[in-house]
Tab-separated table of C-alpha atoms in Angstrom:
chain	number	residue	atom	x	y	z
A	20	UNK	CA	0.000	0.000	0.000
A	21	UNK	CA	1.546	3.231	-1.207
A	22	UNK	CA	0.059	5.418	1.528
A	23	UNK	CA	1.513	3.309	4.329
A	24	UNK	CA	4.898	3.027	2.646
A	25	UNK	CA	5.370	6.589	1.422
A	26	UNK	CA	2.951	8.955	3.176
A	27	UNK	CA	1.929	7.719	6.609
A	28	UNK	CA	5.044	8.990	8.384
A	29	UNK	CA	3.869	12.567	7.745
A	30	UNK	CA	0.132	12.350	6.955
A	31	UNK	CA	-3.082	10.850	8.293
A	32	UNK	CA	-5.964	9.928	6.002
A	33	UNK	CA	-8.861	9.215	8.354
A	34	UNK	CA	-11.434	11.967	8.891
A	35	UNK	CA	-11.170	13.564	12.314
A	36	UNK	CA	-7.623	12.405	13.008
A	37	UNK	CA	-5.107	15.120	13.899
A	38	UNK	CA	-2.535	16.299	11.378
A	39	UNK	CA	1.061	15.197	11.711
A	40	UNK	CA	4.040	16.867	10.030
A	41	UNK	CA	1.765	17.202	6.996
A	42	UNK	CA	-1.994	17.760	6.842
A	43	UNK	CA	-4.694	15.123	7.174
A	44	UNK	CA	-5.521	13.973	3.633
A	45	UNK	CA	-9.111	12.813	4.212
A	46	UNK	CA	-11.234	14.455	1.525
A	47	UNK	CA	-8.247	15.921	-0.300
A	48	UNK	CA	-9.425	14.887	-3.785
A	49	UNK	CA	-11.610	17.726	-5.038
A	50	UNK	CA	-10.613	20.156	-2.277
A	51	UNK	CA	-8.862	23.503	-2.709
A	52	UNK	CA	-5.187	23.440	-1.751
A	53	UNK	CA	-4.516	24.681	1.795
A	54	UNK	CA	-8.240	24.620	2.644
A	55	UNK	CA	-8.026	22.774	5.968
A	56	UNK	CA	-6.781	23.915	9.358
A	57	UNK	CA	-3.044	23.340	9.014
A	58	UNK	CA	0.080	25.508	8.945
A	59	UNK	CA	0.571	25.423	5.157
A	60	UNK	CA	3.445	27.157	3.386
A	61	UNK	CA	2.753	30.541	1.810
A	62	UNK	CA	3.498	28.923	-1.551
A	63	UNK	CA	0.758	26.334	-1.145
A	64	UNK	CA	-1.691	28.899	0.248
A	65	UNK	CA	-1.097	31.093	-2.793
A	66	UNK	CA	-1.183	28.316	-5.372
A	67	UNK	CA	-4.879	28.593	-6.210
A	68	UNK	CA	-4.936	24.876	-7.014
A	69	UNK	CA	-7.797	22.486	-6.550
A	70	UNK	CA	-6.657	18.955	-5.809
A	71	UNK	CA	-8.275	17.192	-8.733
A	72	UNK	CA	-6.688	13.991	-10.014
A	73	UNK	CA	-4.574	15.771	-12.629
A	74	UNK	CA	-3.154	18.344	-10.207
A	75	UNK	CA	-2.477	15.714	-7.558
A	76	UNK	CA	-0.669	13.558	-10.110
A	77	UNK	CA	1.533	16.462	-11.216
A	78	UNK	CA	2.226	17.568	-7.635
A	79	UNK	CA	3.027	14.095	-6.340
A	80	UNK	CA	5.458	13.564	-9.230
A	81	UNK	CA	7.432	16.753	-8.502
A	82	UNK	CA	6.074	18.856	-5.632
A	83	UNK	CA	8.616	21.692	-5.779
A	84	UNK	CA	8.311	22.028	-9.546
A	85	UNK	CA	4.530	22.391	-9.380
A	86	UNK	CA	4.563	24.658	-6.309
A	87	UNK	CA	8.001	26.201	-5.726
A	88	UNK	CA	8.404	26.791	-2.004
A	89	UNK	CA	6.203	23.908	-0.887
A	90	UNK	CA	7.355	22.076	2.220
A	91	UNK	CA	6.590	18.658	0.771
A	92	UNK	CA	9.828	17.051	-0.349
A	93	UNK	CA	8.791	13.462	-1.094
A	94	UNK	CA	8.011	12.720	-4.743
A	95	UNK	CA	6.375	9.648	-6.244
A	96	UNK	CA	8.059	9.168	-9.597
A	97	UNK	CA	6.212	5.950	-10.490
A	98	UNK	CA	2.939	6.775	-12.333
A	99	UNK	CA	1.321	3.524	-11.133
A	100	UNK	CA	2.068	4.412	-7.502
A	101	UNK	CA	0.629	7.903	-7.987
A	102	UNK	CA	-2.554	6.501	-9.541
A	103	UNK	CA	-2.936	3.951	-6.732
A	104	UNK	CA	-2.432	6.654	-4.104
A	105	UNK	CA	-4.903	9.060	-5.717
A	106	UNK	CA	-7.480	6.262	-6.078
A	107	UNK	CA	-7.001	5.412	-2.399
A	108	UNK	CA	-7.288	9.029	-1.251
A	109	UNK	CA	-10.400	9.568	-3.394
A	110	UNK	CA	-12.167	6.992	-1.198
A	111	UNK	CA	-11.157	8.733	2.024
A	112	UNK	CA	-13.843	11.241	2.971
């Protein structure tokens, strides 16, 4: 499971759970970037992005290229892993 292997150290994905180093990702698919109660970077707050599947795929592949100044440093270079992760997160509401 991609989330457990690559994301869980910094993020939670269950609604109502507290954030960790990174924000809780429950409901992230379809949400505006930096829309939840978390200390987001100014870069992410100012991005104007909505986390649709396409934007999530681009961001997960190269976070600092999509949003220079983001605090997220982990990239998922494998397209199959990104798709699996986005599919998983889309079910988390």
